[in-house]
GROMACS .gro file of C-alpha atoms in nm:
model
   82
    1MET     CA    1   0.000   0.000   0.000
    2VAL     CA    2   0.277   0.244   0.095
    3ARG     CA    3   0.472   0.171  -0.223
    4TYR     CA    4   0.157   0.228  -0.426
    5ILE     CA    5   0.101   0.565  -0.255
    6PHE     CA    6   0.459   0.672  -0.330
    7LYS     CA    7   0.424   0.551  -0.689
    8LEU     CA    8   0.112   0.764  -0.739
    9TYR     CA    9   0.280   1.063  -0.575
   10LEU     CA   10   0.583   1.033  -0.803
   11ARG     CA   11   0.343   1.033  -1.100
   12GLY     CA   12   0.236   1.381  -0.987
   13LEU     CA   13  -0.092   1.307  -0.809
   14SER     CA   14  -0.186   1.526  -0.515
   15CYS     CA   15  -0.268   1.384  -0.171
   16ARG     CA   16  -0.638   1.443  -0.239
   17LYS     CA   17  -0.627   1.259  -0.572
   18ILE     CA   18  -0.434   0.970  -0.419
   19ALA     CA   19  -0.691   0.941  -0.138
   20ASP     CA   20  -0.975   0.954  -0.392
   21ARG     CA   21  -0.815   0.680  -0.600
   22LEU     CA   22  -0.754   0.451  -0.301
   23ASN     CA   23  -1.108   0.504  -0.174
   24GLY     CA   24  -1.246   0.452  -0.525
   25ASP     CA   25  -1.062   0.120  -0.543
   26GLY     CA   26  -1.229   0.017  -0.216
   27LEU     CA   27  -0.905   0.020  -0.016
   28LYS     CA   28  -0.915   0.111   0.354
   29THR     CA   29  -0.669   0.213   0.625
   30GLN     CA   30  -0.560  -0.037   0.890
   31GLN     CA   31  -0.848   0.089   1.106
   32LEU     CA   32  -1.086   0.022   0.813
   33HIS     CA   33  -1.151   0.391   0.747
   34ASP     CA   34  -1.145   0.578   0.419
   35PHE     CA   35  -0.820   0.748   0.328
   36LEU     CA   36  -0.803   1.123   0.388
   37PRO     CA   37  -0.557   1.360   0.218
   38ILE     CA   38  -0.393   1.426   0.558
   39THR     CA   39  -0.336   1.050   0.597
   40ILE     CA   40  -0.157   1.039   0.263
   41GLN     CA   41   0.048   1.344   0.359
   42GLN     CA   42   0.155   1.180   0.688
   43ILE     CA   43   0.262   0.866   0.503
   44LEU     CA   44   0.466   1.067   0.252
   45ARG     CA   45   0.637   1.267   0.529
   46ASN     CA   46   0.717   0.967   0.750
   47PRO     CA   47   1.094   0.901   0.724
   48VAL     CA   48   1.046   0.532   0.813
   49TYR     CA   49   0.864   0.475   0.482
   50LYS     CA   50   1.170   0.614   0.302
   51GLY     CA   51   1.405   0.357   0.460
   52THR     CA   52   1.524   0.573   0.750
   53LEU     CA   53   1.512   0.455   1.111
   54VAL     CA   54   1.460   0.724   1.374
   55PHE     CA   55   1.513   0.656   1.745
   56HIS     CA   56   1.427   0.918   2.006
   57ASN     CA   57   1.583   0.873   2.348
   58ARG     CA   58   1.342   1.035   2.593
   59GLN     CA   59   1.363   1.141   2.955
   60ARG     CA   60   1.065   1.169   3.187
   61ILE     CA   61   1.056   1.515   3.347
   62LYS     CA   62   0.811   1.649   3.602
   63LYS     CA   63   0.670   1.994   3.518
   64GLY     CA   64   0.448   2.113   3.798
   65GLN     CA   65   0.218   1.823   3.882
   66VAL     CA   66   0.247   1.658   3.541
   67TYR     CA   67   0.514   1.429   3.398
   68ARG     CA   68   0.618   1.497   3.039
   69TYR     CA   69   0.866   1.328   2.809
   70GLN     CA   70   1.144   1.535   2.661
   71ILE     CA   71   1.360   1.413   2.373
   72VAL     CA   72   1.724   1.422   2.483
   73GLU     CA   73   1.884   1.247   2.185
   74THR     CA   74   1.781   1.146   1.835
   75ILE     CA   75   1.959   0.876   1.636
   76VAL     CA   76   1.892   0.862   1.261
   77THR     CA   77   2.007   0.577   1.036
   78GLU     CA   78   1.965   0.642   0.664
   79ASP     CA   79   1.899   0.355   0.420
   80ALA     CA   80   1.838   0.110   0.704
   81HIS     CA   81   1.577  -0.090   0.511
   82PRO     CA   82   1.409  -0.093   0.169
   0.00000   0.00000   0.00000
């Protein structure tokens, strides 16, 4: 599915047209929803789908009464998988 989305994008189709084509073909997301243009955009922007692995090392920090996670290190490996 992801390769098909990238193939359509490289042919010059917009996110809206890709979503329309997938929905027209009866394809659904993993949650069995119709594709939205924002969903296509998120797939195209996700570095993992381009073969890059991204690891965020996080630290739990208390701010007031709430704990939040803060990224303290990011490791990026290009061309880690097809």
